[in-house]
Amino acid sequence: MISVHELRQAIAESQTLGTDVPIERKDYFSWLNAAASNHLIKAIVGFRRSGKSFLLKMLSQSLINKGVPHTNIFYLNFENDLVKDVKTVRQLRQIWEMYQREVADIHKPIYVLWDEVQLVQNWEKLVRTIYEQGKYNIFISGSNSKLLSGELSSSLSGRSLSLEIKPFSFREYLDFLNINFKDYYSRKQHIDKAFTFYLHRGGICEQFKLPELLARNYHEGLVQKIILDDIIKRYQVDNVNVLKETFEFVRGNVTSPLSLRKIVGRLEEQGVKVSATTIENYLRYWMSTYAIEKLTKFDFKLGRVFARTAKYYLVDNSFISGRHEADEKRLENLVYHELTRKYGRENVFFGQNENGYEVDFIVNKEGKFLCFQVCLRLTDENSKREFGNLELARKHLGGSGTVLYVDSVLPTPSSERSAKPVIEWLL
């Protein structure tokens, strides 16, 4: 069993920010600060390496700065070697009792910050017991294979709030580079260069400073980690090859409308025979890790959502395969995530009517519809299609429509044909 000295050391090491401190992610951190006054359990979820642990460390430092004794912040990362043998809820309770008895001042508020808590079997039973006492402020985070908002809500019966963390937005990446983007045109050259990097490399902070070859190796290693730790161990997947091929197919066809039948057919063309049920399960496994996200179809003529056909987007542009020929997909993937940040995933759809006319994104903003088309370069050749599809959707939905582009050779559109450089829109 761990000693009191080792417990104190594990708490101190878990809280340490390190020397290379990334930017403060203001929106997420504001949520955490606001939630700190709420008695509900706070769960930090999201894709691996997206910054969950860093935000908890920042919260810990913020509490100390506000006068909370550091001994009353029970921050433990269960990947720390000093607590690696804590595998059961019984052992976790022993540590909890030791902490209360030997470390904390039980007459003052106690904050429980447990990171990677899913490594402890039946951890939620103790968390619920602590919660029911009504004296503690609880924050938990961990690998999304074990700590999903849906599962948490089920096991803890509505006693929790959840915050999903995404990789850096473009604005956050500019913050990381210390580029002031308030006046775009005064820093245009630097911002445009940063956008080109971000479009290809995405927003996972750890790989920003890596050369391209090492970054590619980093991303592939991350995919393997998800397969091994977040899917195979959790769901006891036997056909690992099909699991990998499902992900490869999605990232090769990101932004394209896909049905289960189409995915099955394409894999069969590659010599991989599998049922639609298996593919449906494998897609669900990948979505449970936040590696891919599903976007459902909205028929703008009928005004209905159809869930059978969907588009799939990757959590980060760094996972999109291909070189510059895939930049249009990267741009659409980037815009998708910015829309979900602004309006919520549940309010974003892609539009398509029964005749196949498609709008990249339809946003339901409190009953008012916003439509978006995305293209790398807006030209005479494609403008009729881009604006035409928007106008067709607006005919049935009302609202506004905008074409987002990187480069345009057209004169400034009229108010009826709105277009905007995507960088300006992002900023």
Tab-separated table of C-alpha atoms in Angstrom:
chain	number	residue	atom	x	y	z
A	1	MET	CA	0.000	0.000	0.000
A	2	ILE	CA	1.193	3.521	-0.755
A	3	SER	CA	2.684	5.497	2.145
A	4	VAL	CA	1.617	9.006	3.220
A	5	HIS	CA	4.933	10.373	1.899
A	6	GLU	CA	4.359	8.719	-1.493
A	7	LEU	CA	0.786	10.015	-1.590
A	8	ARG	CA	1.951	13.590	-0.967
A	9	GLN	CA	4.601	13.174	-3.672
A	10	ALA	CA	2.092	11.745	-6.166
A	11	ILE	CA	-0.250	14.698	-5.543
A	12	ALA	CA	2.573	17.210	-6.049
A	13	GLU	CA	3.806	15.518	-9.237
A	14	SER	CA	0.297	15.250	-10.678
A	15	GLN	CA	-0.267	18.998	-10.207
A	16	THR	CA	3.008	20.095	-11.792
A	17	LEU	CA	2.488	22.093	-14.987
A	18	GLY	CA	6.018	21.681	-16.324
A	19	THR	CA	8.204	24.292	-17.977
A	20	ASP	CA	6.663	24.309	-21.467
A	21	VAL	CA	3.250	25.726	-20.565
A	22	PRO	CA	0.739	26.027	-23.437
A	23	ILE	CA	-1.757	28.867	-23.646
A	24	GLU	CA	-4.672	29.257	-21.292
A	25	ARG	CA	-7.735	28.026	-23.149
A	26	LYS	CA	-10.081	30.746	-22.005
A	27	ASP	CA	-13.459	29.273	-22.993
A	28	TYR	CA	-12.779	25.908	-21.369
A	29	PHE	CA	-11.130	27.421	-18.330
A	30	SER	CA	-14.040	29.815	-17.808
A	31	TRP	CA	-16.378	26.809	-17.815
A	32	LEU	CA	-14.259	25.046	-15.186
A	33	ASN	CA	-14.099	28.120	-12.979
A	34	ALA	CA	-17.857	28.606	-13.196
A	35	ALA	CA	-18.493	24.904	-12.559
A	36	ALA	CA	-16.261	24.960	-9.465
A	37	SER	CA	-19.113	26.610	-7.545
A	38	ASN	CA	-21.511	23.809	-8.527
A	39	HIS	CA	-21.905	20.690	-6.416
A	40	LEU	CA	-22.401	18.358	-9.411
A	41	ILE	CA	-19.575	16.066	-10.526
A	42	LYS	CA	-17.600	17.639	-13.383
A	43	ALA	CA	-16.363	15.275	-16.108
A	44	ILE	CA	-13.754	16.445	-18.618
A	45	VAL	CA	-14.014	14.353	-21.789
A	46	GLY	CA	-12.585	14.450	-25.291
A	47	PHE	CA	-9.989	13.104	-27.669
A	48	ARG	CA	-6.612	11.891	-26.411
A	49	ARG	CA	-3.908	14.569	-26.074
A	50	SER	CA	-6.420	17.377	-26.497
A	51	GLY	CA	-5.485	19.006	-23.172
A	52	LYS	CA	-7.780	17.563	-20.489
A	53	SER	CA	-5.015	17.045	-17.934
A	54	PHE	CA	-3.524	20.473	-18.580
A	55	LEU	CA	-6.854	22.164	-17.849
A	56	LEU	CA	-7.172	20.323	-14.545
A	57	LYS	CA	-3.661	21.433	-13.612
A	58	MET	CA	-4.545	25.018	-14.490
A	59	LEU	CA	-7.658	24.711	-12.320
A	60	SER	CA	-5.545	23.432	-9.444
A	61	GLN	CA	-3.186	26.399	-9.731
A	62	SER	CA	-6.143	28.794	-9.935
A	63	LEU	CA	-7.638	27.386	-6.733
A	64	ILE	CA	-4.311	27.769	-4.933
A	65	ASN	CA	-4.071	31.376	-6.156
A	66	LYS	CA	-7.528	31.979	-4.672
A	67	GLY	CA	-6.334	30.816	-1.277
A	68	VAL	CA	-7.347	27.157	-1.263
A	69	PRO	CA	-4.646	25.248	0.689
A	70	HIS	CA	-2.722	23.022	-1.712
A	71	THR	CA	-3.258	20.134	0.716
A	72	ASN	CA	-7.020	20.455	0.144
A	73	ILE	CA	-6.687	19.859	-3.589
A	74	PHE	CA	-6.609	16.091	-3.938
A	75	TYR	CA	-5.160	15.962	-7.449
A	76	LEU	CA	-4.107	12.492	-8.552
A	77	ASN	CA	-3.137	11.272	-12.006
A	78	PHE	CA	-3.586	7.532	-11.905
A	79	GLU	CA	-0.915	7.041	-14.547
A	80	ASN	CA	1.669	8.229	-12.000
A	81	ASP	CA	3.959	5.324	-11.109
A	82	LEU	CA	3.439	5.909	-7.366
A	83	VAL	CA	-0.247	4.971	-7.654
A	84	LYS	CA	0.019	2.468	-10.499
A	85	ASP	CA	-0.960	-0.394	-8.172
A	86	VAL	CA	-4.248	1.230	-7.209
A	87	LYS	CA	-6.517	-0.899	-9.381
A	88	THR	CA	-9.689	-1.476	-7.350
A	89	VAL	CA	-12.263	0.751	-5.740
A	90	ARG	CA	-11.358	-0.765	-2.357
A	91	GLN	CA	-7.750	0.375	-2.758
A	92	LEU	CA	-8.948	3.785	-3.926
A	93	ARG	CA	-11.083	4.124	-0.792
A	94	GLN	CA	-8.047	3.327	1.375
A	95	ILE	CA	-6.142	6.160	-0.321
A	96	TRP	CA	-9.106	8.504	0.055
A	97	GLU	CA	-9.334	7.762	3.790
A	98	MET	CA	-5.568	8.188	4.183
A	99	TYR	CA	-5.739	11.529	2.399
A	100	GLN	CA	-8.525	12.779	4.687
A	101	ARG	CA	-6.765	11.503	7.791
A	102	GLU	CA	-3.157	12.504	7.063
A	103	VAL	CA	-3.121	15.285	4.437
A	104	ALA	CA	-6.269	17.415	4.185
A	105	ASP	CA	-7.751	19.952	6.544
A	106	ILE	CA	-11.226	18.443	6.762
A	107	HIS	CA	-12.623	21.650	8.238
A	108	LYS	CA	-12.063	23.492	4.955
A	109	PRO	CA	-13.455	22.809	1.436
A	110	ILE	CA	-11.815	19.884	-0.346
A	111	TYR	CA	-11.460	19.667	-4.137
A	112	VAL	CA	-11.106	16.205	-5.679
A	113	LEU	CA	-9.356	16.229	-9.083
A	114	TRP	CA	-8.853	12.692	-10.390
A	115	ASP	CA	-7.210	12.261	-13.787
A	116	GLU	CA	-7.238	8.953	-15.704
A	117	VAL	CA	-9.537	7.604	-12.983
A	118	GLN	CA	-10.868	4.980	-15.413
A	119	LEU	CA	-7.753	2.928	-14.618
A	120	VAL	CA	-9.391	2.038	-11.279
A	121	GLN	CA	-12.065	-0.630	-11.515
A	122	ASN	CA	-15.510	0.532	-10.302
A	123	TRP	CA	-14.183	4.009	-9.525
A	124	GLU	CA	-17.657	5.482	-10.019
A	125	LYS	CA	-18.966	3.738	-6.879
A	126	LEU	CA	-16.603	5.702	-4.644
A	127	VAL	CA	-17.135	8.920	-6.581
A	128	ARG	CA	-20.868	8.569	-6.028
A	129	THR	CA	-20.333	7.905	-2.316
A	130	ILE	CA	-18.147	11.014	-1.993
A	131	TYR	CA	-20.669	13.051	-3.962
A	132	GLU	CA	-23.587	11.958	-1.797
A	133	GLN	CA	-21.864	13.332	1.306
A	134	GLY	CA	-22.353	16.803	-0.166
A	135	LYS	CA	-19.070	18.203	1.143
A	136	TYR	CA	-16.692	17.839	-1.788
A	137	ASN	CA	-16.146	19.431	-5.196
A	138	ILE	CA	-15.338	16.674	-7.691
A	139	PHE	CA	-13.627	16.930	-11.093
A	140	ILE	CA	-12.708	13.820	-13.066
A	141	SER	CA	-11.163	13.241	-16.470
A	142	GLY	CA	-9.639	10.390	-18.356
A	143	SER	CA	-9.291	8.333	-21.463
A	144	ASN	CA	-12.568	8.620	-23.314
A	145	SER	CA	-12.703	4.829	-23.690
A	146	LYS	CA	-13.852	4.602	-20.077
A	147	LEU	CA	-15.045	8.083	-19.204
A	148	LEU	CA	-17.807	9.100	-21.583
A	149	SER	CA	-20.497	11.566	-20.690
A	150	GLY	CA	-23.194	9.021	-21.576
A	151	GLU	CA	-21.734	6.317	-19.368
A	152	LEU	CA	-21.103	8.787	-16.588
A	153	SER	CA	-24.690	10.010	-16.714
A	154	SER	CA	-25.874	6.405	-16.586
A	155	SER	CA	-23.710	5.213	-13.698
A	156	LEU	CA	-24.107	8.406	-11.673
A	157	SER	CA	-27.748	9.060	-12.599
A	158	GLY	CA	-27.681	12.679	-13.683
A	159	ARG	CA	-25.295	13.842	-10.988
A	160	SER	CA	-22.726	15.154	-13.446
A	161	LEU	CA	-21.848	17.904	-15.901
A	162	SER	CA	-19.534	17.208	-18.824
A	163	LEU	CA	-17.162	19.379	-20.821
A	164	GLU	CA	-15.825	18.115	-24.143
A	165	ILE	CA	-12.323	19.311	-25.016
A	166	LYS	CA	-11.291	19.665	-28.665
A	167	PRO	CA	-7.817	20.235	-30.136
A	168	PHE	CA	-6.777	23.882	-30.552
A	169	SER	CA	-8.937	26.149	-32.691
A	170	PHE	CA	-7.161	28.398	-35.198
A	171	ARG	CA	-7.448	31.353	-32.830
A	172	GLU	CA	-5.880	29.286	-30.054
A	173	TYR	CA	-3.068	28.296	-32.422
A	174	LEU	CA	-2.401	31.990	-33.109
A	175	ASP	CA	-2.335	32.568	-29.352
A	176	PHE	CA	0.215	29.770	-29.111
A	177	LEU	CA	2.345	31.613	-31.690
A	178	ASN	CA	1.819	34.952	-29.874
A	179	ILE	CA	0.286	36.437	-33.035
A	180	ASN	CA	-2.188	39.229	-32.354
A	181	PHE	CA	-5.100	38.649	-34.714
A	182	LYS	CA	-7.288	41.591	-33.691
A	183	ASP	CA	-6.270	43.489	-36.840
A	184	TYR	CA	-5.935	40.776	-39.492
A	185	TYR	CA	-4.579	42.949	-42.293
A	186	SER	CA	-1.728	44.387	-40.207
A	187	ARG	CA	-0.456	40.815	-39.588
A	188	LYS	CA	-1.853	39.194	-42.721
A	189	GLN	CA	1.383	37.580	-43.905
A	190	HIS	CA	2.028	35.913	-40.550
A	191	ILE	CA	-1.590	34.841	-40.073
A	192	ASP	CA	-1.874	33.409	-43.597
A	193	LYS	CA	1.309	31.405	-43.072
A	194	ALA	CA	-0.011	30.105	-39.758
A	195	PHE	CA	-3.294	29.124	-41.440
A	196	THR	CA	-1.471	27.033	-44.060
A	197	PHE	CA	0.329	25.158	-41.276
A	198	TYR	CA	-2.851	24.727	-39.227
A	199	LEU	CA	-4.849	23.528	-42.241
A	200	HIS	CA	-2.420	20.613	-42.701
A	201	ARG	CA	-1.204	19.918	-39.185
A	202	GLY	CA	-4.338	20.539	-37.156
A	203	GLY	CA	-4.598	21.625	-33.543
A	204	ILE	CA	-2.961	18.974	-31.361
A	205	CYS	CA	-0.515	21.084	-29.396
A	206	GLU	CA	2.172	18.466	-28.743
A	207	GLN	CA	3.105	18.188	-32.408
A	208	PHE	CA	3.276	21.904	-33.302
A	209	LYS	CA	7.054	22.054	-32.987
A	210	LEU	CA	7.775	18.665	-34.595
A	211	PRO	CA	9.166	18.367	-38.135
A	212	GLU	CA	6.589	17.036	-40.605
A	213	LEU	CA	7.967	13.481	-40.695
A	214	LEU	CA	8.010	13.167	-36.899
A	215	ALA	CA	4.558	14.722	-36.678
A	216	ARG	CA	3.203	12.094	-39.066
A	217	ASN	CA	4.780	9.392	-36.922
A	218	TYR	CA	3.247	10.986	-33.819
A	219	HIS	CA	-0.254	10.947	-35.347
A	220	GLU	CA	-0.021	7.328	-36.479
A	221	GLY	CA	1.191	6.339	-33.015
A	222	LEU	CA	-1.808	8.095	-31.541
A	223	VAL	CA	-4.168	6.133	-33.808
A	224	GLN	CA	-2.522	2.868	-32.713
A	225	LYS	CA	-2.865	3.904	-29.063
A	226	ILE	CA	-6.586	4.482	-29.575
A	227	ILE	CA	-6.984	1.106	-31.299
A	228	LEU	CA	-5.167	-0.790	-28.559
A	229	ASP	CA	-6.274	1.006	-25.384
A	230	ASP	CA	-9.565	2.657	-26.228
A	231	ILE	CA	-11.224	0.139	-28.528
A	232	ILE	CA	-9.744	-3.374	-28.463
A	233	LYS	CA	-9.431	-3.636	-24.684
A	234	ARG	CA	-12.823	-2.076	-24.119
A	235	TYR	CA	-14.932	-3.763	-26.785
A	236	GLN	CA	-12.960	-7.029	-27.218
A	237	VAL	CA	-12.667	-6.495	-30.966
A	238	ASP	CA	-11.465	-9.619	-32.786
A	239	ASN	CA	-11.123	-8.352	-36.347
A	240	VAL	CA	-8.534	-5.622	-35.823
A	241	ASN	CA	-7.831	-5.395	-39.551
A	242	VAL	CA	-11.441	-4.458	-40.350
A	243	LEU	CA	-11.419	-1.986	-37.453
A	244	LYS	CA	-8.367	-0.275	-38.972
A	245	GLU	CA	-9.796	-0.408	-42.494
A	246	THR	CA	-13.021	1.213	-41.305
A	247	PHE	CA	-11.059	4.173	-39.967
A	248	GLU	CA	-8.877	4.323	-43.076
A	249	PHE	CA	-11.957	4.345	-45.298
A	250	VAL	CA	-13.577	7.152	-43.299
A	251	ARG	CA	-10.498	9.338	-43.353
A	252	GLY	CA	-10.043	8.693	-47.053
A	253	ASN	CA	-13.652	9.784	-47.663
A	254	VAL	CA	-14.002	12.481	-45.048
A	255	THR	CA	-16.733	15.048	-45.918
A	256	SER	CA	-18.433	12.644	-48.396
A	257	PRO	CA	-21.974	11.385	-47.701
A	258	LEU	CA	-21.690	7.727	-46.706
A	259	SER	CA	-24.169	4.988	-45.907
A	260	LEU	CA	-23.392	1.680	-44.216
A	261	ARG	CA	-24.159	-0.083	-47.509
A	262	LYS	CA	-21.642	2.067	-49.351
A	263	ILE	CA	-18.918	1.438	-46.762
A	264	VAL	CA	-19.554	-2.319	-46.857
A	265	GLY	CA	-19.472	-2.300	-50.662
A	266	ARG	CA	-16.223	-0.332	-50.857
A	267	LEU	CA	-14.507	-2.592	-48.327
A	268	GLU	CA	-15.675	-5.670	-50.250
A	269	GLU	CA	-14.074	-4.182	-53.369
A	270	GLN	CA	-10.828	-4.176	-51.389
A	271	GLY	CA	-11.310	-7.827	-50.458
A	272	VAL	CA	-12.613	-7.142	-46.961
A	273	LYS	CA	-15.920	-8.934	-46.331
A	274	VAL	CA	-17.927	-7.657	-43.401
A	275	SER	CA	-21.556	-7.110	-42.401
A	276	ALA	CA	-23.277	-3.744	-42.093
A	277	THR	CA	-23.856	-4.443	-38.381
A	278	THR	CA	-20.137	-4.897	-37.782
A	279	ILE	CA	-19.332	-1.648	-39.612
A	280	GLU	CA	-22.014	0.150	-37.625
A	281	ASN	CA	-20.450	-1.118	-34.392
A	282	TYR	CA	-16.923	-0.195	-35.468
A	283	LEU	CA	-18.008	3.317	-36.414
A	284	ARG	CA	-19.631	3.636	-33.006
A	285	TYR	CA	-16.393	2.500	-31.338
A	286	TRP	CA	-14.397	5.106	-33.235
A	287	MET	CA	-16.933	7.796	-32.375
A	288	SER	CA	-16.745	6.813	-28.698
A	289	THR	CA	-13.081	7.846	-28.752
A	290	TYR	CA	-13.978	11.196	-30.372
A	291	ALA	CA	-11.657	10.318	-33.285
A	292	ILE	CA	-14.512	10.722	-35.766
A	293	GLU	CA	-17.812	12.606	-35.605
A	294	LYS	CA	-21.022	11.907	-37.470
A	295	LEU	CA	-22.993	14.642	-39.247
A	296	THR	CA	-26.582	13.792	-40.186
A	297	LYS	CA	-28.503	14.934	-43.252
A	298	PHE	CA	-31.157	17.640	-43.274
A	299	ASP	CA	-33.484	17.704	-46.291
A	300	PHE	CA	-34.057	21.424	-46.733
A	301	LYS	CA	-37.092	20.892	-48.968
A	302	LEU	CA	-38.876	18.457	-46.666
A	303	GLY	CA	-37.537	20.075	-43.470
A	304	ARG	CA	-36.597	16.690	-41.995
A	305	VAL	CA	-33.461	15.061	-40.575
A	306	PHE	CA	-32.411	11.709	-42.060
A	307	ALA	CA	-29.940	9.709	-39.973
A	308	ARG	CA	-29.221	6.780	-42.293
A	309	THR	CA	-26.948	8.735	-44.624
A	310	ALA	CA	-24.259	10.766	-42.937
A	311	LYS	CA	-20.958	12.530	-43.371
A	312	TYR	CA	-18.048	11.753	-41.092
A	313	TYR	CA	-15.446	14.247	-39.938
A	314	LEU	CA	-12.123	13.631	-38.211
A	315	VAL	CA	-11.316	15.148	-34.839
A	316	ASP	CA	-8.275	16.921	-36.281
A	317	ASN	CA	-6.974	17.803	-39.746
A	318	SER	CA	-3.713	16.020	-38.999
A	319	PHE	CA	-5.492	12.683	-39.536
A	320	ILE	CA	-6.713	13.479	-43.058
A	321	SER	CA	-4.680	11.471	-45.548
A	322	GLY	CA	-3.245	12.872	-48.764
A	323	ARG	CA	-1.281	15.981	-49.608
A	324	HIS	CA	-2.457	19.230	-51.212
A	325	GLU	CA	-5.089	17.444	-53.306
A	326	ALA	CA	-6.982	16.876	-50.023
A	327	ASP	CA	-6.948	20.542	-48.973
A	328	GLU	CA	-10.625	21.056	-49.840
A	329	LYS	CA	-11.498	18.227	-47.451
A	330	ARG	CA	-9.223	19.725	-44.813
A	331	LEU	CA	-10.931	23.082	-45.170
A	332	GLU	CA	-14.396	21.582	-44.810
A	333	ASN	CA	-13.260	19.523	-41.812
A	334	LEU	CA	-11.871	22.683	-40.215
A	335	VAL	CA	-15.084	24.648	-40.819
A	336	TYR	CA	-17.173	21.793	-39.394
A	337	HIS	CA	-15.329	21.936	-36.074
A	338	GLU	CA	-15.556	25.715	-35.888
A	339	LEU	CA	-19.324	25.499	-36.424
A	340	THR	CA	-19.720	22.888	-33.684
A	341	ARG	CA	-17.678	25.081	-31.343
A	342	LYS	CA	-19.909	28.063	-32.063
A	343	TYR	CA	-23.332	26.441	-32.261
A	344	GLY	CA	-23.077	22.963	-30.715
A	345	ARG	CA	-22.824	19.655	-32.562
A	346	GLU	CA	-26.537	18.989	-32.154
A	347	ASN	CA	-27.389	22.085	-34.219
A	348	VAL	CA	-25.181	21.404	-37.262
A	349	PHE	CA	-26.248	19.321	-40.301
A	350	PHE	CA	-25.384	18.944	-43.955
A	351	GLY	CA	-28.114	19.783	-46.418
A	352	GLN	CA	-29.336	17.678	-49.306
A	353	ASN	CA	-32.678	17.422	-51.081
A	354	GLU	CA	-34.160	14.469	-52.965
A	355	ASN	CA	-32.584	15.712	-56.205
A	356	GLY	CA	-29.083	15.584	-54.726
A	357	TYR	CA	-28.480	19.339	-54.404
A	358	GLU	CA	-26.158	19.660	-51.439
A	359	VAL	CA	-25.236	22.381	-48.954
A	360	ASP	CA	-22.091	21.720	-46.949
A	361	PHE	CA	-23.544	22.901	-43.630
A	362	ILE	CA	-26.918	23.984	-42.279
A	363	VAL	CA	-26.960	25.436	-38.766
A	364	ASN	CA	-30.132	25.701	-36.738
A	365	LYS	CA	-29.529	28.823	-34.666
A	366	GLU	CA	-32.502	29.080	-32.339
A	367	GLY	CA	-34.941	28.340	-35.164
A	368	LYS	CA	-33.138	30.483	-37.727
A	369	PHE	CA	-31.141	28.652	-40.394
A	370	LEU	CA	-27.608	29.586	-41.454
A	371	CYS	CA	-26.223	27.888	-44.571
A	372	PHE	CA	-22.555	27.555	-45.525
A	373	GLN	CA	-20.683	26.388	-48.583
A	374	VAL	CA	-16.933	25.772	-48.415
A	375	CYS	CA	-14.417	25.952	-51.257
A	376	LEU	CA	-10.685	26.542	-51.581
A	377	ARG	CA	-10.930	28.901	-54.536
A	378	LEU	CA	-14.052	30.763	-55.626
A	379	THR	CA	-14.071	31.180	-59.407
A	380	ASP	CA	-16.421	31.862	-62.313
A	381	GLU	CA	-16.547	28.104	-62.929
A	382	ASN	CA	-17.743	27.071	-59.453
A	383	SER	CA	-19.555	30.188	-58.217
A	384	LYS	CA	-22.814	29.286	-59.955
A	385	ARG	CA	-22.923	25.928	-58.174
A	386	GLU	CA	-21.861	27.268	-54.750
A	387	PHE	CA	-24.272	30.207	-54.710
A	388	GLY	CA	-27.003	28.277	-56.527
A	389	ASN	CA	-27.160	25.551	-53.883
A	390	LEU	CA	-27.262	28.176	-51.138
A	391	GLU	CA	-30.081	30.052	-52.837
A	392	LEU	CA	-32.053	26.841	-53.325
A	393	ALA	CA	-31.732	25.995	-49.627
A	394	ARG	CA	-32.653	29.536	-48.599
A	395	LYS	CA	-35.773	29.330	-50.764
A	396	HIS	CA	-37.100	26.631	-48.444
A	397	LEU	CA	-35.484	27.614	-45.153
A	398	GLY	CA	-35.080	31.367	-45.253
A	399	GLY	CA	-32.170	32.610	-43.172
A	400	SER	CA	-28.770	33.498	-44.584
A	401	GLY	CA	-26.179	31.785	-46.763
A	402	THR	CA	-22.423	32.310	-47.006
A	403	VAL	CA	-19.649	30.861	-49.159
A	404	LEU	CA	-16.401	30.493	-47.202
A	405	TYR	CA	-13.231	30.398	-49.294
A	406	VAL	CA	-9.439	30.661	-49.012
A	407	ASP	CA	-8.932	32.484	-52.310
A	408	SER	CA	-11.297	34.216	-54.763
A	409	VAL	CA	-10.925	35.652	-58.250
A	410	LEU	CA	-14.452	37.083	-58.255
A	411	PRO	CA	-15.382	40.698	-57.538
A	412	THR	CA	-16.941	41.343	-54.145
A	413	PRO	CA	-20.337	39.591	-54.181
A	414	SER	CA	-23.542	41.573	-53.680
A	415	SER	CA	-25.468	41.363	-50.425
A	416	GLU	CA	-27.653	38.669	-52.006
A	417	ARG	CA	-24.583	36.523	-52.720
A	418	SER	CA	-22.555	36.603	-49.530
A	419	ALA	CA	-18.997	35.261	-49.506
A	420	LYS	CA	-16.214	35.652	-46.962
A	421	PRO	CA	-12.543	34.638	-46.667
A	422	VAL	CA	-12.460	31.721	-44.235
A	423	ILE	CA	-9.580	33.234	-42.228
A	424	GLU	CA	-11.608	36.380	-41.534
A	425	TRP	CA	-14.567	34.211	-40.569
A	426	LEU	CA	-12.419	32.150	-38.195
A	427	LEU	CA	-11.091	35.291	-36.512
